[in-house]
Coordinates of C-alpha atoms and ligand atoms in Angstrom, one line a residue:
Chain A
M826 CA 113.4 60.8 -29.0
V827 CA 112.0 62.5 -25.9
L828 CA 108.3 61.9 -25.3
V829 CA 106.3 64.2 -23.1
F830 CA 103.0 63.2 -21.6
V831 CA 100.7 66.2 -21.8
E832 CA 98.1 66.7 -19.1
T833 CA 94.8 68.5 -19.9
E834 CA 92.0 70.1 -17.9
N835 CA 88.6 71.1 -19.3
G836 CA 89.7 70.5 -22.8
K837 CA 92.9 72.5 -22.6
V838 CA 96.5 71.8 -22.1
R839 CA 97.6 72.5 -18.5
K840 CA 100.3 75.0 -17.7
A841 CA 102.3 72.2 -16.1
A842 CA 102.2 70.4 -19.4
L843 CA 103.7 73.3 -21.2
E844 CA 106.6 73.3 -18.7
A845 CA 107.0 69.6 -19.2
V846 CA 107.2 70.0 -23.0
Y847 CA 109.7 72.8 -22.7
Y848 CA 111.8 70.6 -20.3
G849 CA 111.5 67.8 -22.9
Y850 CA 112.7 70.2 -25.6
L851 CA 115.7 71.3 -23.6
T852 CA 116.6 67.7 -22.8
A853 CA 116.2 66.7 -26.4
Q854 CA 118.5 69.5 -27.5
K855 CA 121.2 68.2 -25.2
L856 CA 120.7 64.7 -26.5
G857 CA 120.6 65.8 -30.1
T858 CA 117.2 64.4 -30.7
S859 CA 113.6 65.6 -31.1
C860 CA 110.9 66.2 -28.5
Q861 CA 107.4 64.9 -29.2
A862 CA 104.2 65.1 -27.2
L863 CA 101.6 62.5 -26.3
L864 CA 98.0 63.6 -25.7
L865 CA 95.4 61.2 -24.3
G866 CA 91.9 62.6 -24.8
N867 CA 91.3 66.1 -26.3
A868 CA 92.8 69.6 -26.1
E869 CA 91.6 72.3 -28.4
D870 CA 95.0 74.1 -28.1
A871 CA 97.2 71.0 -28.7
T872 CA 98.9 72.5 -31.8
S873 CA 100.4 75.2 -29.6
L874 CA 102.6 72.6 -27.9
G875 CA 104.9 73.3 -30.8
L876 CA 105.6 76.7 -29.5
Y877 CA 107.4 75.2 -26.5
G878 CA 109.4 72.7 -28.5
A879 CA 107.3 69.7 -29.5
T880 CA 107.9 68.8 -33.1
L881 CA 104.8 66.6 -33.3
V882 CA 101.8 65.8 -31.1
H883 CA 100.5 62.2 -30.9
Q884 CA 96.9 61.9 -29.9
N885 CA 94.6 59.1 -28.9
D886 CA 91.2 60.2 -27.8
S887 CA 89.7 56.9 -26.6
I888 CA 86.8 57.5 -24.2
S889 CA 88.7 55.4 -21.6
F890 CA 90.7 58.6 -21.0
N891 CA 87.7 60.6 -19.9
F892 CA 88.5 59.7 -16.3
F893 CA 91.9 59.1 -14.7
D894 CA 92.6 55.4 -14.2
N895 CA 96.2 54.9 -13.3
Q896 CA 96.5 51.5 -15.0
V897 CA 94.8 52.7 -18.2
Y898 CA 96.9 55.8 -18.5
S899 CA 100.2 54.2 -17.6
A900 CA 99.7 51.3 -20.0
A901 CA 98.9 53.7 -22.8
I902 CA 101.8 56.0 -22.2
A903 CA 104.3 53.0 -21.9
Q904 CA 102.9 51.5 -25.0
A905 CA 103.3 54.8 -27.0
A906 CA 106.8 55.2 -25.6
K907 CA 107.7 51.7 -26.9
K908 CA 106.0 52.2 -30.2
L909 CA 107.7 55.6 -30.8
E910 CA 111.0 54.3 -29.4
A911 CA 111.3 57.1 -26.9
S912 CA 114.5 57.0 -24.8
V913 CA 113.2 59.6 -22.3
V914 CA 109.7 60.0 -21.0
I915 CA 108.8 63.3 -19.3
L916 CA 105.8 63.8 -17.0
S917 CA 104.5 66.7 -14.9
H918 CA 105.0 66.2 -11.2
S919 CA 101.3 66.8 -10.6
S920 CA 98.9 64.6 -8.7
N921 CA 98.3 62.4 -11.8
G922 CA 102.0 62.6 -12.8
K923 CA 103.1 61.5 -9.4
S924 CA 100.7 58.6 -9.6
L925 CA 101.9 57.5 -13.0
I926 CA 105.7 57.7 -12.8
G927 CA 106.2 54.4 -10.9
N928 CA 103.8 52.4 -13.1
I929 CA 105.3 53.8 -16.4
A930 CA 108.8 53.3 -15.3
Y931 CA 108.1 49.7 -14.3
L932 CA 106.4 49.0 -17.6
L933 CA 109.4 50.4 -19.5
D934 CA 111.9 48.7 -17.3
A935 CA 113.3 52.2 -16.7
G936 CA 115.0 54.0 -13.9
S937 CA 113.2 57.1 -12.8
V938 CA 113.5 60.4 -10.9
S939 CA 110.5 62.3 -9.7
A940 CA 110.3 66.1 -9.0
A941 CA 113.3 67.1 -11.1
I942 CA 114.2 70.8 -10.7
D943 CA 116.8 71.1 -13.5
I944 CA 117.5 69.8 -17.0
P945 CA 119.4 66.5 -16.9
E946 CA 123.2 66.5 -17.0
T947 CA 124.0 64.5 -20.1
D948 CA 127.8 65.0 -20.6
K949 CA 128.6 61.6 -19.2
G950 CA 125.5 59.5 -18.4
F951 CA 122.1 61.0 -17.5
S952 CA 121.8 62.6 -14.1
V953 CA 118.9 64.5 -12.7
R954 CA 118.7 66.9 -9.8
K955 CA 116.0 67.2 -7.2
G956 CA 115.4 68.5 -3.6
V957 CA 115.5 66.0 -0.7
Y958 CA 115.2 66.0 3.1
S959 CA 112.4 68.6 3.2
S960 CA 114.4 70.8 0.8
K961 CA 117.3 71.0 3.1
A962 CA 119.5 69.4 0.4
L963 CA 119.8 68.6 -3.3
V964 CA 120.7 65.3 -4.8
N965 CA 122.0 64.3 -8.3
I966 CA 120.7 60.9 -9.4
E967 CA 122.1 58.9 -12.2
I968 CA 119.7 56.8 -14.2
N969 CA 121.4 53.6 -15.4
T970 CA 118.9 52.2 -17.8
P971 CA 118.5 52.8 -21.6
V972 CA 115.0 54.3 -21.1
K973 CA 114.6 57.0 -18.5
V974 CA 111.4 58.5 -16.9
V975 CA 111.5 61.9 -15.2
S976 CA 108.8 64.0 -13.7
V977 CA 109.2 67.8 -13.5
L978 CA 108.4 69.9 -10.4
G979 CA 106.0 72.8 -11.3
N980 CA 107.6 76.3 -11.8
S981 CA 111.1 74.8 -12.1
L982 CA 111.8 76.6 -15.3
Q983 CA 110.7 79.7 -17.2
I984 CA 109.2 78.6 -20.4
S985 CA 109.7 80.5 -23.6
V986 CA 108.6 80.2 -27.2
V987 CA 111.0 78.2 -29.3
G988 CA 108.9 77.0 -32.2
A989 CA 105.6 77.2 -34.1
N990 CA 102.3 75.4 -34.0
V991 CA 102.6 71.7 -34.9
E992 CA 100.5 69.0 -36.3
V993 CA 98.4 66.7 -34.1
Q994 CA 98.5 63.1 -35.4
P995 CA 96.5 60.2 -34.2
I996 CA 98.3 57.2 -32.6
A997 CA 96.8 53.8 -32.4
L998 CA 97.0 52.1 -29.0
D999 CA 95.4 49.1 -27.4
V1000 CA 93.6 50.9 -24.6
L1001 CA 92.7 48.9 -21.5
Q1002 CA 89.2 48.9 -20.0
P1003 CA 89.2 50.9 -16.8
G1004 CA 89.5 48.8 -13.6
I1005 CA 88.2 51.4 -11.3
K1006 CA 85.1 53.7 -11.5
V1007 CA 85.4 57.4 -10.9
L1008 CA 82.1 58.3 -9.3
S1009 CA 82.6 62.1 -9.0
V1010 CA 85.2 64.8 -9.4
D1011 CA 84.8 67.7 -7.0
K1012 CA 86.8 70.8 -7.9
L1013 CA 86.3 73.5 -5.4
Q1014 CA 87.5 76.6 -7.4
S1015 CA 87.9 75.9 -11.0
N1016 CA 88.6 79.5 -12.0
V1017 CA 91.7 79.7 -9.8
T1018 CA 95.2 78.4 -10.8
P1019 CA 95.8 75.3 -8.8
L1020 CA 98.5 75.7 -6.1
P1021 CA 101.3 73.6 -7.7
E1022 CA 101.0 75.7 -10.9
A1023 CA 100.5 79.1 -9.3
E1024 CA 103.2 81.7 -9.9
R1025 CA 102.1 83.8 -6.9
V1026 CA 100.7 82.4 -3.6
V1027 CA 99.3 84.3 -0.6
S1028 CA 99.3 82.1 2.5
G1029 CA 97.8 82.6 5.9
G1030 CA 98.6 81.0 9.3
R1031 CA 97.2 80.8 12.8
G1032 CA 98.1 84.5 13.2
L1033 CA 94.8 85.3 11.3
K1034 CA 92.9 84.1 14.4
G1035 CA 89.9 82.7 12.6
P1036 CA 88.3 81.9 9.2
E1037 CA 86.2 85.1 9.4
N1038 CA 89.4 87.1 8.9
W1039 CA 90.4 85.6 5.6
G1040 CA 88.9 88.4 3.6
I1041 CA 92.2 90.4 3.8
V1042 CA 94.1 87.4 2.5
E1043 CA 91.7 86.9 -0.4
E1044 CA 91.8 90.6 -1.3
L1045 CA 95.6 90.6 -1.5
A1046 CA 95.5 87.4 -3.5
D1047 CA 93.0 89.0 -5.8
V1048 CA 95.1 92.0 -6.7
L1049 CA 98.1 89.8 -7.3
H1050 CA 96.2 87.2 -9.3
A1051 CA 97.6 84.8 -6.7
T1052 CA 96.3 81.5 -5.3
T1053 CA 95.6 81.2 -1.6
A1054 CA 97.3 78.7 0.7
C1055 CA 97.5 78.0 4.4
S1056 CA 99.5 76.4 7.2
R1057 CA 98.5 73.0 8.6
P1058 CA 96.8 74.0 11.8
V1059 CA 94.6 76.3 9.8
S1060 CA 93.3 73.4 7.6
D1061 CA 93.2 71.1 10.6
A1062 CA 90.8 73.5 12.2
D1063 CA 88.8 73.7 9.0
W1064 CA 89.3 77.4 8.7
R1065 CA 90.4 76.6 5.1
P1066 CA 89.9 73.7 2.8
H1067 CA 92.5 70.8 3.0
H1068 CA 93.8 71.3 -0.5
E1069 CA 95.2 74.7 0.5
H1070 CA 97.5 73.1 3.1
V1071 CA 101.2 73.5 2.1
G1072 CA 104.2 71.9 3.8
Q1073 CA 105.6 68.6 4.5
T1074 CA 102.3 66.9 5.0
G1075 CA 100.5 69.1 2.5
I1076 CA 101.8 69.9 -0.9
A1077 CA 105.2 71.3 -1.9
I1078 CA 105.1 74.4 -4.1
R1079 CA 107.6 76.5 -5.9
P1080 CA 106.0 79.8 -6.9
N1081 CA 107.8 83.0 -7.9
L1082 CA 106.3 84.8 -5.0
Y1083 CA 105.2 83.4 -1.6
I1084 CA 103.7 85.8 0.9
A1085 CA 103.4 84.3 4.4
I1086 CA 101.0 86.1 6.7
G1087 CA 100.9 85.2 10.4
I1088 CA 102.8 82.0 9.8
S1089 CA 105.7 81.2 12.2
G1090 CA 107.8 79.3 9.7
A1091 CA 108.1 75.8 11.4
I1092 CA 110.5 73.5 9.6
Q1093 CA 107.6 71.3 8.4
H1094 CA 105.9 74.3 6.8
L1095 CA 109.2 75.5 5.2
A1096 CA 109.6 72.0 3.7
G1097 CA 106.8 72.8 1.3
V1098 CA 107.6 76.4 0.4
N1099 CA 111.3 77.0 0.9
N1100 CA 112.0 76.7 -2.8
S1101 CA 109.8 79.7 -3.7
K1102 CA 111.9 82.3 -5.5
T1103 CA 110.8 85.3 -3.5
I1104 CA 109.5 85.0 0.0
V1105 CA 107.7 87.8 1.9
V1106 CA 107.0 87.3 5.6
I1107 CA 104.6 89.4 7.6
N1108 CA 104.7 88.6 11.3
K1109 CA 104.4 90.7 14.5
D1110 CA 107.1 88.6 16.2
P1111 CA 110.6 89.7 15.1
E1112 CA 112.0 86.4 16.3
A1113 CA 109.6 84.3 14.0
P1114 CA 111.9 81.7 12.4
F1115 CA 110.3 82.4 9.0
F1116 CA 112.3 85.7 8.7
K1117 CA 115.5 83.6 8.3
S1118 CA 114.1 82.2 5.0
A1119 CA 112.6 85.5 3.8
N1120 CA 113.7 87.9 1.1
Y1121 CA 111.5 90.7 2.4
G1122 CA 110.3 90.9 6.0
V1123 CA 107.7 93.2 7.6
V1124 CA 107.5 93.1 11.3
G1125 CA 104.1 94.3 12.6
D1126 CA 100.4 93.5 12.9
L1127 CA 99.1 91.7 9.9
F1128 CA 95.6 93.2 10.3
D1129 CA 97.2 96.6 9.7
I1130 CA 99.8 95.7 7.1
V1131 CA 98.0 93.4 4.7
P1132 CA 95.2 95.9 3.7
K1133 CA 98.0 98.5 3.2
L1134 CA 100.0 96.2 1.0
T1135 CA 96.8 95.4 -1.1
A1136 CA 96.2 99.2 -1.5
A1137 CA 99.8 99.8 -2.5
I1138 CA 99.7 97.1 -5.2
K1139 CA 96.4 98.5 -6.5
N1140 CA 98.1 101.8 -6.7
L1141 CA 101.0 100.4 -8.6
N1142 CA 98.7 98.7 -11.0
A1143 CA 96.6 101.8 -11.5
Chain B
M1451 CA 90.5 41.0 5.3
K1452 CA 94.2 40.5 4.8
L1453 CA 95.8 43.9 4.8
L1454 CA 99.4 44.8 4.2
V1455 CA 101.2 48.1 5.1
C1456 CA 104.6 49.0 3.7
I1457 CA 106.6 51.0 6.2
S1458 CA 109.8 52.9 5.6
K1459 CA 112.3 54.7 7.8
T1460 CA 113.3 58.3 7.4
P1461 CA 115.2 61.0 9.3
D1462 CA 113.0 63.1 11.5
T1463 CA 112.1 66.3 9.6
T1464 CA 113.9 68.5 12.2
A1465 CA 117.2 66.6 11.7
K1466 CA 120.2 68.7 10.7
I1467 CA 121.3 67.3 7.3
A1468 CA 125.0 66.7 6.5
F1469 CA 126.7 64.2 4.2
N1470 CA 129.8 62.0 4.2
G1471 CA 133.1 63.0 2.5
E1472 CA 132.0 62.0 -1.0
N1473 CA 128.6 63.6 -0.5
T1474 CA 127.0 60.3 -1.5
K1475 CA 125.5 59.3 1.9
L1476 CA 123.7 61.0 4.7
E1477 CA 125.8 61.5 7.9
T1478 CA 123.6 59.5 10.3
A1479 CA 125.4 60.4 13.5
G1480 CA 123.1 62.4 15.8
I1481 CA 120.0 61.9 13.5
T1482 CA 116.8 60.5 14.9
F1483 CA 115.1 58.1 12.5
I1484 CA 111.3 57.7 12.6
M1485 CA 108.7 55.6 10.8
N1486 CA 107.6 57.6 7.7
P1487 CA 104.7 59.7 9.0
Y1488 CA 102.3 58.9 6.1
D1489 CA 103.0 55.2 6.7
E1490 CA 102.5 55.4 10.4
W1491 CA 99.7 57.9 10.9
Y1492 CA 97.5 57.2 7.9
A1493 CA 98.2 53.9 6.2
L1494 CA 98.9 51.8 9.3
V1495 CA 96.1 53.3 11.5
K1496 CA 93.6 53.0 8.6
A1497 CA 94.5 49.3 8.1
I1498 CA 94.1 48.7 11.9
E1499 CA 90.7 50.4 11.8
I1500 CA 89.5 48.2 9.0
Q1501 CA 90.8 45.1 10.8
E1502 CA 88.9 46.2 13.9
K1503 CA 85.7 46.4 12.0
W1504 CA 86.0 43.6 9.4
G1505 CA 88.4 41.2 11.1
G1506 CA 91.4 39.6 9.5
S1507 CA 95.0 40.8 9.9
V1508 CA 97.3 43.7 9.4
S1509 CA 100.9 42.7 8.3
V1510 CA 103.6 45.3 8.0
L1511 CA 106.4 45.0 5.4
H1512 CA 109.8 46.7 5.5
V1513 CA 112.9 46.6 3.3
G1514 CA 115.9 47.2 5.4
P1515 CA 118.6 45.8 7.7
S1516 CA 117.9 44.5 11.3
E1517 CA 119.0 47.8 12.8
N1518 CA 115.6 49.1 11.6
D1519 CA 113.6 46.6 13.8
A1520 CA 112.7 49.3 16.3
I1521 CA 110.5 50.9 13.7
I1522 CA 108.8 47.6 12.9
R1523 CA 108.2 46.9 16.6
K1524 CA 106.6 50.3 16.9
A1525 CA 104.2 49.4 14.1
L1526 CA 103.4 46.2 16.0
A1527 CA 102.9 48.2 19.2
I1528 CA 100.4 50.4 17.4
G1529 CA 98.4 47.3 16.5
A1530 CA 99.8 45.4 13.5
T1531 CA 99.4 41.6 13.7
D1532 CA 102.7 40.5 12.3
A1533 CA 105.7 41.8 10.4
H1534 CA 108.0 40.9 7.5
R1535 CA 111.4 42.4 6.9
I1536 CA 113.2 41.9 3.6
D1537 CA 116.8 41.7 4.7
T1538 CA 118.6 44.2 2.5
E1539 CA 119.6 47.8 2.5
A1540 CA 117.0 50.0 0.7
V1541 CA 118.8 51.8 -2.1
S1542 CA 116.2 53.0 -4.6
A1543 CA 112.5 53.1 -5.2
D1544 CA 112.7 50.5 -8.0
Q1545 CA 114.7 48.1 -5.8
V1546 CA 112.4 48.5 -2.8
A1547 CA 109.2 48.1 -5.0
F1548 CA 110.7 45.1 -6.7
Q1549 CA 111.6 43.3 -3.4
M1550 CA 108.2 44.0 -1.9
A1551 CA 106.1 43.1 -5.0
S1552 CA 108.0 39.9 -5.3
F1553 CA 107.2 39.1 -1.7
I1554 CA 103.5 40.1 -2.1
Q1555 CA 103.2 37.8 -5.2
Q1556 CA 103.8 34.9 -2.8
H1557 CA 100.9 35.9 -0.5
A1558 CA 97.3 37.1 -1.1
F1559 CA 96.5 40.5 0.3
D1560 CA 93.2 42.3 -0.2
I1561 CA 94.6 45.8 0.2
I1562 CA 98.3 46.9 0.0
F1563 CA 98.9 50.3 1.7
T1564 CA 101.9 52.6 1.2
G1565 CA 102.3 56.2 2.4
K1566 CA 101.9 59.0 -0.1
E1567 CA 105.6 59.4 -0.2
T1568 CA 108.7 59.2 2.0
I1569 CA 109.6 62.5 3.5
D1570 CA 113.4 62.1 2.7
Y1571 CA 113.4 61.5 -1.0
N1572 CA 109.7 62.3 -1.7
G1573 CA 109.7 59.9 -4.6
A1574 CA 106.1 58.7 -4.5
E1575 CA 107.2 55.9 -6.8
V1576 CA 107.2 52.7 -4.8
G1577 CA 103.4 52.2 -4.7
G1578 CA 103.0 52.7 -8.5
R1579 CA 105.9 50.4 -9.3
M1580 CA 104.5 47.7 -7.0
A1581 CA 101.0 48.0 -8.5
A1582 CA 102.5 47.7 -12.0
Q1583 CA 104.4 44.6 -11.1
L1584 CA 101.4 43.1 -9.4
N1585 CA 99.1 44.3 -12.2
L1586 CA 96.7 45.8 -9.7
P1587 CA 94.8 49.2 -9.6
F1588 CA 96.8 51.9 -7.9
I1589 CA 95.0 54.8 -6.1
S1590 CA 97.4 57.5 -5.0
F1591 CA 97.1 60.2 -2.3
A1592 CA 93.9 58.8 -0.9
S1593 CA 92.5 60.9 1.9
H1594 CA 89.4 58.7 2.7
L1595 CA 88.9 55.0 2.4
D1596 CA 85.5 53.3 3.1
I1597 CA 85.1 49.6 2.9
V1598 CA 81.6 48.8 1.5
T1599 CA 81.8 45.0 1.3
E1600 CA 84.8 42.6 1.7
N1601 CA 85.7 43.2 -1.9
E1602 CA 84.6 46.8 -2.6
A1603 CA 85.9 50.1 -1.5
I1604 CA 85.1 53.8 -2.0
V1605 CA 88.2 56.0 -2.0
K1606 CA 88.6 59.8 -2.1
R1607 CA 91.8 60.9 -3.8
D1608 CA 93.3 64.4 -3.5
M1609 CA 94.2 66.3 -6.6
E1610 CA 94.9 69.9 -7.6
G1611 CA 92.1 72.1 -6.2
G1612 CA 89.8 69.2 -5.3
T1613 CA 89.1 65.5 -4.8
E1614 CA 88.0 62.6 -6.9
T1615 CA 85.7 59.8 -5.5
I1616 CA 86.5 56.3 -6.9
Q1617 CA 85.0 52.9 -6.6
V1618 CA 87.5 50.0 -6.7
N1619 CA 87.4 46.3 -6.0
T1620 CA 90.0 44.4 -4.0
P1621 CA 92.8 43.6 -4.4
F1622 CA 94.4 47.0 -5.0
V1623 CA 97.3 49.2 -4.0
I1624 CA 96.6 52.5 -2.2
S1625 CA 98.9 55.4 -1.1
A1626 CA 97.7 57.1 2.0
A1627 CA 97.6 60.9 2.5
K1628 CA 96.5 63.1 5.4
G1629 CA 92.8 62.7 6.3
M1630 CA 92.7 58.9 6.0
A1631 CA 93.0 58.3 9.8
E1632 CA 94.2 59.9 13.0
Q1633 CA 97.6 59.2 14.5
R1634 CA 97.6 56.6 17.3
I1635 CA 100.2 56.6 20.1
P1636 CA 101.2 53.0 21.2
N1637 CA 100.1 52.2 24.8
M1638 CA 102.0 50.1 27.3
K1639 CA 100.0 47.0 26.5
G1640 CA 100.8 47.4 22.8
I1641 CA 104.4 47.9 23.5
M1642 CA 104.5 44.7 25.7
T1643 CA 102.7 42.5 23.2
A1644 CA 104.7 43.8 20.3
K1645 CA 107.7 42.0 21.7
S1646 CA 106.1 38.6 21.2
K1647 CA 104.5 39.2 17.8
P1648 CA 106.1 37.4 14.8
L1649 CA 108.8 39.3 12.8
N1650 CA 109.6 37.2 9.9
V1651 CA 113.0 37.8 8.1
V1652 CA 112.8 37.4 4.3
T1653 CA 115.7 36.7 2.0
P1654 CA 115.9 39.3 -0.8
Q1655 CA 115.8 38.5 -4.5
E1656 CA 118.7 39.2 -6.8
Y1657 CA 118.3 42.7 -8.2
S1658 CA 120.4 45.5 -9.6
P1659 CA 119.0 49.0 -9.0
K1660 CA 118.2 51.2 -11.9
I1661 CA 119.5 54.5 -10.4
S1662 CA 122.5 55.5 -8.4
I1663 CA 123.2 58.6 -6.2
V1664 CA 126.0 60.7 -7.7
S1665 CA 126.2 63.4 -5.0
H1666 CA 124.3 65.6 -2.6
E1667 CA 124.6 69.3 -2.2
L1668 CA 123.4 71.8 0.4
P1669 CA 121.4 74.6 -1.2
P1670 CA 123.1 77.9 -1.8
A1671 CA 122.9 80.2 1.3
K1672 CA 120.0 82.7 1.2
K1673 CA 120.7 86.4 1.2
A1674 CA 119.9 88.1 4.5
V1675 CA 116.3 89.3 4.8
Q1676 CA 115.5 92.9 3.8
Y1677 CA 113.2 94.5 6.4
I1678 CA 110.6 96.9 5.1
D1679 CA 109.0 99.7 7.2
P1680 CA 105.4 98.5 8.0
E1681 CA 104.2 102.1 7.3
N1682 CA 105.7 101.9 3.8
M1683 CA 104.0 99.2 1.8
A1684 CA 104.4 101.2 -1.3
E1685 CA 108.1 100.4 -1.0
L1686 CA 107.5 96.7 -0.7
A1687 CA 105.2 96.8 -3.7
R1688 CA 107.9 98.7 -5.7
L1689 CA 110.6 96.2 -4.7
L1690 CA 108.4 93.2 -5.7
R1691 CA 108.0 94.8 -9.1
E1692 CA 111.4 96.3 -9.8
E1693 CA 113.9 94.3 -7.8
A1694 CA 112.3 90.8 -7.4
K1695 CA 110.3 91.2 -10.7
V1696 CA 107.5 89.0 -9.4
I1697 CA 104.5 91.2 -9.7
Ligands
FAD1021 C1 105.3 65.7 11.3 C2 104.7 67.1 11.3 C3 104.3 67.5 10.0 C4 103.8 68.8 9.8 N1 103.5 69.2 8.6 C5 103.1 70.5 8.4 C6 102.8 71.0 7.1 O1 102.8 70.3 6.1 N2 102.5 72.3 7.0 C7 102.4 73.2 8.1 O2 102.2 74.4 7.9 N3 102.7 72.7 9.3 C8 103.0 71.4 9.5 N4 103.3 71.0 10.8 C9 103.0 71.9 11.9 C10 104.2 72.9 12.2 O3 105.1 72.3 13.0 C11 103.6 74.2 12.8 O4 103.0 73.8 14.0 C12 102.7 75.0 12.0 O5 103.3 75.2 10.7 C13 102.4 76.3 12.6 O6 101.4 77.0 11.9 P1 101.3 78.5 12.0 O7 102.6 79.1 11.6 O8 100.1 78.9 11.2 O9 100.9 78.8 13.5 P2 101.8 79.3 14.7 O10 103.1 78.6 14.8 O11 100.9 79.5 15.8 O12 102.3 80.8 14.2 C14 101.4 81.9 14.1 C15 102.3 83.1 13.8 O13 101.4 84.2 13.6 C16 102.1 85.4 14.2 N5 101.0 86.3 14.5 C17 100.0 86.2 15.4 N6 99.2 87.3 15.4 C18 99.7 88.1 14.5 C19 99.3 89.4 14.0 N7 98.2 90.0 14.5 N8 100.1 90.0 13.1 C20 101.2 89.3 12.6 N9 101.6 88.1 13.0 C21 100.8 87.5 13.9 C22 102.8 84.8 15.4 O14 103.9 85.7 15.7 C23 103.2 83.4 14.9 O15 104.6 83.5 14.4 C24 103.7 69.7 11.0 C25 104.1 69.2 12.2 C26 104.6 67.9 12.4 C27 105.1 67.5 13.7
AMP1022 N1 112.3 50.5 2.6 C1 111.0 50.5 2.6 N2 110.3 49.4 3.1 C2 109.0 49.4 3.1 N3 108.2 50.3 2.5 C3 108.8 51.3 1.9 C4 110.2 51.5 1.9 N4 110.5 52.6 1.2 C5 109.3 53.1 0.8 N5 108.3 52.3 1.2 C6 106.8 52.6 1.0 O1 106.6 53.3 -0.2 C7 106.0 54.6 0.1 C8 106.4 55.6 -0.9 O2 107.8 55.8 -0.9 P1 108.6 56.6 -1.9 O3 108.2 56.1 -3.3 O4 110.1 56.4 -1.6 O5 108.2 58.1 -1.7 C9 106.3 54.8 1.6 O6 105.4 55.7 2.1 C10 106.3 53.4 2.1 O7 104.9 53.0 2.4

């Protein structure tokens, strides 16, 4: 059985969790087994996990899951996996998923691969593909243990409906007492899709000259229902919040559309965005290295071009 | 306080990547190796700052062969007190974590630091695996760490669209992200004294890794960029909808 740990936010299943379930479903199909989901806490839409391939949702809503404590969560997930005799455990490669993978794998005596971008190859053995060396290469990793743990990089596969709503069934677990205390959770923009899950991202660099000029970036993001991001010097200068910083030292993303505005395309920046499906680069310097990685390029003054692009998209939508 | 920082070695980001004949191993000729930036800039410097304020020691721990000693000496030059190298090639996160946790079990550290992830394989797995083996709390992607008393810390942790503030008692394992400290460049005195600081070589435990590398590939070449007339953004909007199908 393939067991998928489902992350929630504000009482709902996260988009990254739907992807993880769908990934679990495709993996289970290959292995000739079923895909089931594990929910810690509550989600009003948990039955809909069936649409993406879960045949059953196991739920434990202990209050210990109200805050994220790595030890509490990993112990519960490992315990559920043992109890349900899961041979594969799937996580989202989110900040919590990344925190959990090592702990869970250790507790299950399992080999693990994080940030998988494809369904495992199961013809002989079980091998998983991921990006390495700042996305300059891909690697196929064989997991040699009976139980396997895999985390799935956001936006790595297009989910589709393969089933119907399913039952949510309680699962008894010995839940640990939290060892840490979460004092506060500060979410800056709760109405915006978080960067790792965003399908469209509009990103600004030093070419914008200052934080006061970000209006044009935000307007473009608005018409595209996109999330905003930035290059490192921009967040270092506090023009934009730190969680918007993408790249090698920031976060790695994989949206369908990445629009880079006034960003030169340094290798450390590309490391975090190069896997985007379609890249648009707007830069006044025709020699900017970013154009080499772009699908569409516009050479010119961003202050002129960006408002025009926003207007053109508004027109298209009208 | 007794602090430990786990440091790894990775190719410099700007390195040109190629593989050996069977595509199983990185072609190392011509590649500059560096200390993993998260380990060096954030974890190590933060540990040194804590030691400067609270006293105690900062040990560094590395799993790898003696040819990696230059990286360990750099950590000592930046200000670590002493170093331990577990004398075996690092082959997987599970193996590295097992070797380090087995070593840590023989010593008592208050805080065990790792970097957020290595920039070659981006696994972010070693810290969690060690914490599980040591049965300690693990706080990942910490961007701030304040020591309140010798056995209590307040940590800020990055997550999607925000941060979380956590109180934790020592001992614990923490992975360091950007924001935790500012990079320090080793000075001449540091480089000189590093030569005489202890570097203890540790015999590895018996272990068989749980994963193996099958092959590497270079990503498929990208199609040449299509330039759009800056005066014709309607065309770009149309292409994004009809050709790329992303809006
Ligand atoms: C170890 C390491 C890690 C790093 N990690 C990251 C990381 O995670 N993320 C990251 O982003 N960077 C990272 N960097 C920094 C990186 O090397 C670059 O310095 C950085 O990405 C440059 O940011 P930028 O493109 O915004 O600025 P610049 O390089 O200054 O580029 C600005 C661009 O704007 C263009 N421009 C200016 N005015 C206009 C205009 N009016 N119209 C149109 N275009 C205009 C210019 O032609 C230029 O190409 C890292 C560096 C190191 C050494
Ligand atoms: N060979 C190694 N020796 C010491 N520490 C390591 C080694 N490999 C990884 N680490 C530590 O584990 C962290 C996370 O690595 P990873 O899980 O590989 O992304 C790194 O930032 C280091 O702190």
